[in-house]
PDB file of C-alpha atoms and ligand atoms in Angstrom:
ATOM      1  CA  MET Y   1      13.093  -7.505   9.623  1.00  0.00           C
ATOM      2  CA  GLY Y   2      13.062 -10.418  12.036  1.00  0.00           C
ATOM      3  CA  GLY Y   3      10.459 -12.920  10.882  1.00  0.00           C
ATOM      4  CA  ARG Y   4       8.289 -15.321  12.705  1.00  0.00           C
ATOM      5  CA  VAL Y   5       6.998 -18.628  11.627  1.00  0.00           C
ATOM      6  CA  ALA Y   6       3.744 -18.427   9.795  1.00  0.00           C
ATOM      7  CA  ILE Y   7       0.848 -20.282  11.159  1.00  0.00           C
ATOM      8  CA  GLY Y   8      -2.341 -21.540   9.615  1.00  0.00           C
ATOM      9  CA  GLY Y   9      -0.576 -22.418   6.392  1.00  0.00           C
ATOM     10  CA  GLY Y  10      -2.992 -25.085   5.247  1.00  0.00           C
ATOM     11  CA  LEU Y  11      -6.202 -23.102   5.424  1.00  0.00           C
ATOM     12  CA  GLY Y  12      -6.100 -21.315   2.121  1.00  0.00           C
ATOM     13  CA  GLY Y  13      -7.043 -24.050  -0.389  1.00  0.00           C
ATOM     14  CA  LEU Y  14     -10.692 -23.784  -0.301  1.00  0.00           C
ATOM     15  CA  VAL Y  15     -10.734 -20.055  -0.199  1.00  0.00           C
ATOM     16  CA  ILE Y  16      -8.254 -19.902  -3.026  1.00  0.00           C
ATOM     17  CA  LEU Y  17     -10.554 -22.064  -5.083  1.00  0.00           C
ATOM     18  CA  LEU Y  18     -13.613 -19.846  -4.262  1.00  0.00           C
ATOM     19  CA  LEU Y  19     -11.699 -16.757  -5.206  1.00  0.00           C
ATOM     20  CA  SER Y  20     -10.423 -18.126  -8.363  1.00  0.00           C
ATOM     21  CA  LEU Y  21     -13.901 -19.013  -9.340  1.00  0.00           C
ATOM     22  CA  PHE Y  22     -15.068 -15.623  -8.321  1.00  0.00           C
ATOM     23  CA  PHE Y  23     -12.261 -13.985 -10.314  1.00  0.00           C
ATOM     24  CA  GLY Y  24     -12.597 -16.183 -13.338  1.00  0.00           C
ATOM     25  CA  ASN Y  25     -11.330 -13.262 -15.517  1.00  0.00           C
ATOM     26  CA  GLY Y  26      -7.747 -14.002 -14.438  1.00  0.00           C
ATOM     27  CA  ASN Y  27      -6.995 -10.635 -12.980  1.00  0.00           C
ATOM     28  CA  PHE Y  28      -4.538 -12.278 -10.728  1.00  0.00           C
ATOM     29  CA  SER Y  29      -3.299 -15.744 -10.248  1.00  0.00           C
ATOM     30  CA  PRO Y  30      -4.714 -17.935  -7.449  1.00  0.00           C
ATOM     31  CA  GLU Y  31      -1.337 -18.405  -5.772  1.00  0.00           C
ATOM     32  CA  ASP Y  32      -1.334 -14.712  -5.157  1.00  0.00           C
ATOM     33  CA  VAL Y  33      -4.365 -14.879  -3.056  1.00  0.00           C
ATOM     34  CA  ASN Y  34      -3.801 -16.001   0.500  1.00  0.00           C
ATOM     35  CA  ILE Y  35      -6.883 -15.647   2.580  1.00  0.00           C
ATOM     36  CA  GLY Y  36      -6.401 -17.261   5.876  1.00  0.00           C
ATOM     37  CA  ASN Y  37      -7.660 -16.456   9.319  1.00  0.00           C
ATOM     38  CA  GLY Y  38      -4.925 -16.414  11.914  1.00  0.00           C
ATOM     39  CA  GLY Y  39      -7.442 -16.685  14.705  1.00  0.00           C
ATOM     40  CA  ASP Y  40      -8.809 -20.021  13.437  1.00  0.00           C
ATOM     41  CA  ALA Y  41      -5.422 -21.457  12.568  1.00  0.00           C
ATOM     42  CA  GLY Y  42      -5.595 -25.198  12.214  1.00  0.00           C
ATOM     43  CA  ASN Y  43      -9.280 -25.853  12.660  1.00  0.00           C
ATOM     44  CA  GLY Y  44     -11.078 -25.872   9.449  1.00  0.00           C
ATOM     45  CA  SER Y  45     -11.690 -23.777   6.416  1.00  0.00           C
ATOM     46  CA  TYR Y  46     -12.272 -20.127   6.210  1.00  0.00           C
ATOM     47  CA  THR Y  47     -14.688 -18.617   3.749  1.00  0.00           C
ATOM     48  CA  PRO Y  48     -14.280 -14.933   2.874  1.00  0.00           C
ATOM     49  CA  THR Y  49     -17.239 -12.762   3.645  1.00  0.00           C
ATOM     50  CA  GLU Y  50     -19.151 -11.211   0.869  1.00  0.00           C
ATOM     51  CA  GLU Y  51     -17.571  -7.838   1.963  1.00  0.00           C
ATOM     52  CA  GLU Y  52     -14.074  -9.309   1.611  1.00  0.00           C
ATOM     53  CA  ASN Y  53     -14.861 -10.610  -1.784  1.00  0.00           C
ATOM     54  CA  GLN Y  54     -16.038  -7.242  -2.966  1.00  0.00           C
ATOM     55  CA  ASN Y  55     -13.007  -5.606  -1.366  1.00  0.00           C
ATOM     56  CA  ALA Y  56     -10.745  -8.170  -3.219  1.00  0.00           C
ATOM     57  CA  GLN Y  57     -12.352  -7.273  -6.539  1.00  0.00           C
ATOM     58  CA  PHE Y  58     -12.078  -3.599  -5.825  1.00  0.00           C
ATOM     59  CA  VAL Y  59      -8.453  -3.912  -4.913  1.00  0.00           C
ATOM     60  CA  SER Y  60      -7.656  -5.726  -8.098  1.00  0.00           C
ATOM     61  CA  VAL Y  61      -9.336  -3.109 -10.142  1.00  0.00           C
ATOM     62  CA  VAL Y  62      -7.352  -0.327  -8.371  1.00  0.00           C
ATOM     63  CA  LEU Y  63      -4.102  -2.308  -8.944  1.00  0.00           C
ATOM     64  CA  LYS Y  64      -4.859  -2.377 -12.622  1.00  0.00           C
ATOM     65  CA  ASP Y  65      -5.376   1.252 -12.664  1.00  0.00           C
ATOM     66  CA  THR Y  66      -1.968   1.749 -10.966  1.00  0.00           C
ATOM     67  CA  GLU Y  67      -0.378  -0.357 -13.635  1.00  0.00           C
ATOM     68  CA  ASP Y  68      -1.875   1.714 -16.428  1.00  0.00           C
ATOM     69  CA  VAL Y  69      -0.451   4.880 -14.918  1.00  0.00           C
ATOM     70  CA  TRP Y  70       2.957   3.664 -13.902  1.00  0.00           C
ATOM     71  CA  HIS Y  71       3.528   1.947 -17.249  1.00  0.00           C
ATOM     72  CA  GLU Y  72       3.063   5.261 -18.924  1.00  0.00           C
ATOM     73  CA  LEU Y  73       5.058   7.265 -16.489  1.00  0.00           C
ATOM     74  CA  PHE Y  74       7.999   4.874 -16.598  1.00  0.00           C
ATOM     75  CA  GLN Y  75       7.815   4.823 -20.452  1.00  0.00           C
ATOM     76  CA  GLU Y  76       8.031   8.650 -20.506  1.00  0.00           C
ATOM     77  CA  GLN Y  77      11.351   8.291 -18.653  1.00  0.00           C
ATOM     78  CA  GLY Y  78      12.502   5.694 -21.028  1.00  0.00           C
ATOM     79  CA  SER Y  79      12.308   2.663 -18.664  1.00  0.00           C
ATOM     80  CA  ASP Y  80       9.980  -0.245 -18.054  1.00  0.00           C
ATOM     81  CA  TYR Y  81       7.548  -0.569 -15.291  1.00  0.00           C
ATOM     82  CA  VAL Y  82       7.734  -4.042 -13.811  1.00  0.00           C
ATOM     83  CA  GLU Y  83       4.385  -4.867 -12.222  1.00  0.00           C
ATOM     84  CA  PRO Y  84       4.281  -5.927  -8.623  1.00  0.00           C
ATOM     85  CA  HIS Y  85       2.520  -9.098  -7.476  1.00  0.00           C
ATOM     86  CA  LEU Y  86      -0.544  -8.707  -5.455  1.00  0.00           C
ATOM     87  CA  VAL Y  87      -1.298 -10.876  -2.358  1.00  0.00           C
ATOM     88  CA  MET Y  88      -4.606 -10.299  -0.628  1.00  0.00           C
ATOM     89  CA  PHE Y  89      -5.054 -11.724   2.700  1.00  0.00           C
ATOM     90  CA  THR Y  90      -7.157 -11.530   5.875  1.00  0.00           C
ATOM     91  CA  GLY Y  91      -5.828 -12.705   9.237  1.00  0.00           C
ATOM     92  CA  SER Y  92      -2.092 -13.458   8.824  1.00  0.00           C
ATOM     93  CA  THR Y  93       0.204 -14.163   5.933  1.00  0.00           C
ATOM     94  CA  ASP Y  94       3.755 -15.144   5.276  1.00  0.00           C
ATOM     95  CA  SER Y  95       5.894 -12.908   3.103  1.00  0.00           C
ATOM     96  CA  GLY Y  96       9.363 -12.496   1.713  1.00  0.00           C
ATOM     97  CA  CYS Y  97       9.817 -10.063   4.569  1.00  0.00           C
ATOM     98  CA  GLY Y  98       8.596 -12.413   7.265  1.00  0.00           C
ATOM     99  CA  TYR Y  99       5.394 -13.174   9.010  1.00  0.00           C
ATOM    100  CA  ALA Y 100       2.652 -10.605   9.009  1.00  0.00           C
ATOM    101  CA  SER Y 101       0.002 -10.806  11.791  1.00  0.00           C
ATOM    102  CA  ALA Y 102      -3.578  -9.771  11.620  1.00  0.00           C
ATOM    103  CA  ALA Y 103      -2.571  -6.391  13.022  1.00  0.00           C
ATOM    104  CA  THR Y 104      -0.140  -5.673  10.283  1.00  0.00           C
ATOM    105  CA  GLY Y 105      -2.493  -4.219   7.804  1.00  0.00           C
ATOM    106  CA  PRO Y 106      -1.340  -3.561   4.180  1.00  0.00           C
ATOM    107  CA  PHE Y 107       2.321  -3.481   3.440  1.00  0.00           C
ATOM    108  CA  TYR Y 108       4.846  -3.865   0.610  1.00  0.00           C
ATOM    109  CA  CYS Y 109       7.755  -6.257   0.669  1.00  0.00           C
ATOM    110  CA  PRO Y 110      10.714  -5.187  -1.515  1.00  0.00           C
ATOM    111  CA  VAL Y 111      12.312  -8.675  -1.157  1.00  0.00           C
ATOM    112  CA  ASP Y 112       9.629 -10.392  -3.119  1.00  0.00           C
ATOM    113  CA  SER Y 113       8.232  -7.221  -4.910  1.00  0.00           C
ATOM    114  CA  LYS Y 114       4.757  -7.956  -3.636  1.00  0.00           C
ATOM    115  CA  VAL Y 115       1.989  -5.651  -2.474  1.00  0.00           C
ATOM    116  CA  TYR Y 116       0.195  -7.293   0.501  1.00  0.00           C
ATOM    117  CA  ILE Y 117      -3.287  -6.017   1.049  1.00  0.00           C
ATOM    118  CA  ASP Y 118      -5.186  -6.955   4.182  1.00  0.00           C
ATOM    119  CA  LEU Y 119      -8.812  -7.063   3.116  1.00  0.00           C
ATOM    120  CA  SER Y 120     -10.035  -6.506   6.585  1.00  0.00           C
ATOM    121  CA  PHE Y 121      -8.194  -3.217   6.626  1.00  0.00           C
ATOM    122  CA  TYR Y 122     -10.935  -1.587   4.639  1.00  0.00           C
ATOM    123  CA  VAL Y 123     -13.392  -2.302   7.478  1.00  0.00           C
ATOM    124  CA  GLU Y 124     -10.865  -1.108   9.961  1.00  0.00           C
ATOM    125  CA  LEU Y 125     -10.275   2.092   8.031  1.00  0.00           C
ATOM    126  CA  ALA Y 126     -14.000   2.842   8.219  1.00  0.00           C
ATOM    127  CA  ASP Y 127     -14.774   1.596  11.687  1.00  0.00           C
ATOM    128  CA  ARG Y 128     -11.682   2.321  13.582  1.00  0.00           C
ATOM    129  CA  PHE Y 129     -10.136   5.231  11.807  1.00  0.00           C
ATOM    130  CA  GLY Y 130     -13.307   6.870  10.588  1.00  0.00           C
ATOM    131  CA  ALA Y 131     -11.981   6.988   6.981  1.00  0.00           C
ATOM    132  CA  SER Y 132     -14.749   5.431   4.914  1.00  0.00           C
ATOM    133  CA  GLY Y 133     -15.363   5.401   1.225  1.00  0.00           C
ATOM    134  CA  ASP Y 134     -13.790   3.292  -1.471  1.00  0.00           C
ATOM    135  CA  PHE Y 135     -11.324   5.790  -2.387  1.00  0.00           C
ATOM    136  CA  ALA Y 136      -9.757   5.603   1.030  1.00  0.00           C
ATOM    137  CA  MET Y 137      -8.976   1.948   0.243  1.00  0.00           C
ATOM    138  CA  ALA Y 138      -7.771   2.982  -3.192  1.00  0.00           C
ATOM    139  CA  TYR Y 139      -5.368   5.396  -1.570  1.00  0.00           C
ATOM    140  CA  VAL Y 140      -3.912   2.632   0.637  1.00  0.00           C
ATOM    141  CA  VAL Y 141      -3.388   0.406  -2.385  1.00  0.00           C
ATOM    142  CA  ALA Y 142      -1.721   3.323  -4.347  1.00  0.00           C
ATOM    143  CA  HIS Y 143       0.545   4.058  -1.326  1.00  0.00           C
ATOM    144  CA  GLU Y 144       1.775   0.475  -1.288  1.00  0.00           C
ATOM    145  CA  VAL Y 145       2.336   0.528  -5.024  1.00  0.00           C
ATOM    146  CA  GLY Y 146       4.211   3.836  -4.348  1.00  0.00           C
ATOM    147  CA  HIS Y 147       6.677   1.740  -2.302  1.00  0.00           C
ATOM    148  CA  HIS Y 148       7.020  -0.614  -5.295  1.00  0.00           C
ATOM    149  CA  VAL Y 149       7.879   2.372  -7.531  1.00  0.00           C
ATOM    150  CA  GLN Y 150      10.548   3.393  -4.973  1.00  0.00           C
ATOM    151  CA  HIS Y 151      11.869  -0.102  -5.049  1.00  0.00           C
ATOM    152  CA  LEU Y 152      12.108  -0.054  -8.873  1.00  0.00           C
ATOM    153  CA  LEU Y 153      13.791   3.412  -8.837  1.00  0.00           C
ATOM    154  CA  GLY Y 154      16.362   2.263  -6.409  1.00  0.00           C
ATOM    155  CA  THR Y 155      15.223   4.621  -3.689  1.00  0.00           C
ATOM    156  CA  THR Y 156      14.468   1.884  -1.184  1.00  0.00           C
ATOM    157  CA  ASP Y 157      17.944   0.338  -1.551  1.00  0.00           C
ATOM    158  CA  LYS Y 158      19.615   3.726  -1.230  1.00  0.00           C
ATOM    159  CA  ILE Y 159      17.925   4.310   2.096  1.00  0.00           C
ATOM    160  CA  ASP Y 160      18.578   0.790   3.235  1.00  0.00           C
ATOM    161  CA  ALA Y 161      22.245   1.231   2.485  1.00  0.00           C
ATOM    162  CA  MET Y 162      22.321   4.082   5.085  1.00  0.00           C
ATOM    163  CA  ARG Y 163      21.449   1.684   7.778  1.00  0.00           C
ATOM    164  CA  GLY Y 164      24.425   1.457  10.074  1.00  0.00           C
ATOM    165  CA  ARG Y 165      25.722   4.757   9.058  1.00  0.00           C
ATOM    166  CA  LEU Y 166      22.876   6.643  10.587  1.00  0.00           C
ATOM    167  CA  ASN Y 167      21.720   6.528  14.215  1.00  0.00           C
ATOM    168  CA  GLU Y 168      18.213   5.359  15.004  1.00  0.00           C
ATOM    169  CA  ARG Y 169      16.705   8.796  15.021  1.00  0.00           C
ATOM    170  CA  GLN Y 170      18.211   9.744  11.675  1.00  0.00           C
ATOM    171  CA  MET Y 171      17.178   6.333  10.179  1.00  0.00           C
ATOM    172  CA  ASN Y 172      13.653   6.946  11.431  1.00  0.00           C
ATOM    173  CA  ALA Y 173      13.584  10.367   9.802  1.00  0.00           C
ATOM    174  CA  MET Y 174      14.594   8.703   6.484  1.00  0.00           C
ATOM    175  CA  SER Y 175      11.807   6.159   6.913  1.00  0.00           C
ATOM    176  CA  VAL Y 176       9.368   8.981   7.290  1.00  0.00           C
ATOM    177  CA  LYS Y 177      10.585  10.559   4.095  1.00  0.00           C
ATOM    178  CA  LEU Y 178      10.186   7.258   2.304  1.00  0.00           C
ATOM    179  CA  GLU Y 179       6.629   6.940   3.559  1.00  0.00           C
ATOM    180  CA  LEU Y 180       5.787  10.481   2.499  1.00  0.00           C
ATOM    181  CA  GLN Y 181       7.149   9.905  -0.897  1.00  0.00           C
ATOM    182  CA  ALA Y 182       4.824   6.819  -1.253  1.00  0.00           C
ATOM    183  CA  ASP Y 183       1.946   9.155  -0.337  1.00  0.00           C
ATOM    184  CA  PHE Y 184       3.252  11.583  -2.937  1.00  0.00           C
ATOM    185  CA  TYR Y 185       3.343   8.805  -5.601  1.00  0.00           C
ATOM    186  CA  ALA Y 186      -0.180   7.749  -4.615  1.00  0.00           C
ATOM    187  CA  GLY Y 187      -1.209  11.412  -5.352  1.00  0.00           C
ATOM    188  CA  VAL Y 188       0.642  11.300  -8.715  1.00  0.00           C
ATOM    189  CA  TRP Y 189      -1.206   8.098  -9.555  1.00  0.00           C
ATOM    190  CA  ALA Y 190      -4.618   9.651  -8.762  1.00  0.00           C
ATOM    191  CA  ASN Y 191      -3.802  12.578 -10.960  1.00  0.00           C
ATOM    192  CA  HIS Y 192      -3.016  10.514 -14.014  1.00  0.00           C
ATOM    193  CA  ALA Y 193      -5.641   7.855 -13.281  1.00  0.00           C
ATOM    194  CA  GLN Y 194      -8.200  10.599 -13.438  1.00  0.00           C
ATOM    195  CA  LYS Y 195      -6.922  11.913 -16.757  1.00  0.00           C
ATOM    196  CA  MET Y 196      -6.597   8.408 -18.235  1.00  0.00           C
ATOM    197  CA  ASN Y 197      -9.637   6.580 -16.830  1.00  0.00           C
ATOM    198  CA  ASP Y 198     -11.750   9.235 -15.155  1.00  0.00           C
ATOM    199  CA  ILE Y 199     -11.770   7.284 -11.960  1.00  0.00           C
ATOM    200  CA  LEU Y 200     -12.737  10.019  -9.506  1.00  0.00           C
ATOM    201  CA  ASP Y 201     -16.159  10.724  -8.086  1.00  0.00           C
ATOM    202  CA  PRO Y 202     -16.967  13.841  -6.207  1.00  0.00           C
ATOM    203  CA  GLY Y 203     -15.456  13.552  -2.678  1.00  0.00           C
ATOM    204  CA  ASP Y 204     -12.879  10.904  -3.678  1.00  0.00           C
ATOM    205  CA  ILE Y 205      -9.878  13.093  -2.958  1.00  0.00           C
ATOM    206  CA  GLU Y 206     -11.344  14.104   0.321  1.00  0.00           C
ATOM    207  CA  GLU Y 207     -11.695  10.444   1.127  1.00  0.00           C
ATOM    208  CA  ALA Y 208      -8.039   9.868   0.401  1.00  0.00           C
ATOM    209  CA  LEU Y 209      -7.008  12.916   2.399  1.00  0.00           C
ATOM    210  CA  ASN Y 210      -9.204  11.880   5.209  1.00  0.00           C
ATOM    211  CA  ALA Y 211      -7.519   8.390   5.147  1.00  0.00           C
ATOM    212  CA  ALA Y 212      -4.090   9.997   5.099  1.00  0.00           C
ATOM    213  CA  ASN Y 213      -5.158  12.130   8.003  1.00  0.00           C
ATOM    214  CA  ALA Y 214      -6.601   9.204   9.961  1.00  0.00           C
ATOM    215  CA  ILE Y 215      -3.644   6.940   9.643  1.00  0.00           C
ATOM    216  CA  GLY Y 216      -0.866   9.440  10.319  1.00  0.00           C
ATOM    217  CA  ASP Y 217       1.488   8.522  13.109  1.00  0.00           C
ATOM    218  CA  ASP Y 218       0.075  11.096  15.460  1.00  0.00           C
ATOM    219  CA  ARG Y 219      -3.309   9.527  15.203  1.00  0.00           C
ATOM    220  CA  LEU Y 220      -2.144   5.961  15.109  1.00  0.00           C
ATOM    221  CA  GLN Y 221      -1.804   4.321  18.443  1.00  0.00           C
ATOM    222  CA  GLN Y 222      -1.358   0.805  17.246  1.00  0.00           C
ATOM    223  CA  GLN Y 223       1.757  -0.955  18.480  1.00  0.00           C
ATOM    224  CA  SER Y 224       3.050  -3.796  16.509  1.00  0.00           C
ATOM    225  CA  GLN Y 225       6.011  -5.657  17.893  1.00  0.00           C
ATOM    226  CA  GLY Y 226       7.744  -8.881  17.059  1.00  0.00           C
ATOM    227  CA  TYR Y 227       6.490  -8.955  13.545  1.00  0.00           C
ATOM    228  CA  VAL Y 228       7.953  -7.676  10.384  1.00  0.00           C
ATOM    229  CA  VAL Y 229       5.845  -4.680   9.521  1.00  0.00           C
ATOM    230  CA  PRO Y 230       7.451  -2.574   6.858  1.00  0.00           C
ATOM    231  CA  ASP Y 231       4.678  -0.124   7.065  1.00  0.00           C
ATOM    232  CA  ALA Y 232       4.589   0.123  10.815  1.00  0.00           C
ATOM    233  CA  PHE Y 233       7.640   2.341  10.532  1.00  0.00           C
ATOM    234  CA  THR Y 234       7.028   5.957  11.238  1.00  0.00           C
ATOM    235  CA  HIS Y 235       4.819   7.407   8.474  1.00  0.00           C
ATOM    236  CA  GLY Y 236       4.858  11.106   9.408  1.00  0.00           C
ATOM    237  CA  THR Y 237       2.153  13.181  10.797  1.00  0.00           C
ATOM    238  CA  SER Y 238      -1.385  13.408   9.393  1.00  0.00           C
ATOM    239  CA  LYS Y 239      -0.551  16.910   8.177  1.00  0.00           C
ATOM    240  CA  GLN Y 240       2.599  15.789   6.292  1.00  0.00           C
ATOM    241  CA  ARG Y 241       0.776  12.861   4.846  1.00  0.00           C
ATOM    242  CA  MET Y 242      -2.030  14.995   3.454  1.00  0.00           C
ATOM    243  CA  TYR Y 243       0.426  17.567   2.140  1.00  0.00           C
ATOM    244  CA  TRP Y 244       2.365  15.045   0.106  1.00  0.00           C
ATOM    245  CA  PHE Y 245      -0.605  13.227  -1.283  1.00  0.00           C
ATOM    246  CA  LYS Y 246      -2.139  16.560  -2.262  1.00  0.00           C
ATOM    247  CA  LYS Y 247       1.125  17.743  -3.852  1.00  0.00           C
ATOM    248  CA  GLY Y 248       1.326  14.568  -5.919  1.00  0.00           C
ATOM    249  CA  PHE Y 249      -2.333  14.891  -6.990  1.00  0.00           C
ATOM    250  CA  ASP Y 250      -1.999  18.613  -7.814  1.00  0.00           C
ATOM    251  CA  THR Y 251       1.240  18.379  -9.792  1.00  0.00           C
ATOM    252  CA  GLY Y 252       1.074  14.888 -11.236  1.00  0.00           C
ATOM    253  CA  ASP Y 253       4.792  15.258 -11.706  1.00  0.00           C
ATOM    254  CA  MET Y 254       7.102  12.624 -10.245  1.00  0.00           C
ATOM    255  CA  SER Y 255      10.039  15.062 -10.139  1.00  0.00           C
ATOM    256  CA  GLU Y 256       8.163  17.098  -7.535  1.00  0.00           C
ATOM    257  CA  GLY Y 257       8.374  14.327  -4.995  1.00  0.00           C
ATOM    258  CA  ASN Y 258      11.761  14.838  -3.352  1.00  0.00           C
ATOM    259  CA  THR Y 259      10.589  14.444   0.206  1.00  0.00           C
ATOM    260  CA  PHE Y 260      14.195  13.930   1.132  1.00  0.00           C
ATOM    261  CA  ASP Y 261      15.201  17.456   0.420  1.00  0.00           C
ATOM    262  CA  GLU Y 262      12.178  19.360   1.340  1.00  0.00           C
ATOM    263  CA  VAL Y 263      11.715  20.415   4.910  1.00  0.00           C
ATOM    264  CA  ASP Y 264       8.129  21.007   5.842  1.00  0.00           C
TER     265      ASP Y 264
HETATM  266 ZN1   ZN N   1       4.051   2.973   3.612  1.00  0.00          ZN
END
């Protein structure tokens, strides 16, 4: 998790103001919105596009939906769900896990319990990965929240504690299982969100599966080096990702999500 120094730190002010006006309903606090543009670092302000504003609003709605579901599921197990913070950004951002470049995409940082959503990733999903539709983005948000759930349940720490005892190949395999479980939790969320809030339109699950398919490791050629990219670890194949999302969606049962035992 080697970090790099963040650049473009002073750009956010105007944008944060704009967004807080836009989101006057207080869905999230202005300090959690960090829209900068790494490419224009240091020379002026950056105004989010209309599309980015719409994506930001959509992401906050999805996050709220995840909170409804996870509060209930944690309560059923007799524990409290602690909501993650949401940071939306375009370009680059700093995080408790280090510097994230424009190429990072969405990620979760267990150190500061924040979900970082790269608003431009929605466009990238559609244009570059051919996974369009708003539910594709919802799946991405739900996947990152899945990592937060793993953090709350202690799974992330358990895997992290294996570092040093396992060789690189074994550790990589554990990372894959962690990723697949986040996909599974995204599916569990979709199952319950549908029951609670009737969120799904026809074709939504296909959109999520299509996104899972599009951003599997065997399809992802993107190389990210020198930055901390929690979600640039191996994610598993497209087939594995679709399998686990679907299993979560079909069962809606958290106890079915032991990706660490199951060999597929
Ligand atoms: Zn992930």
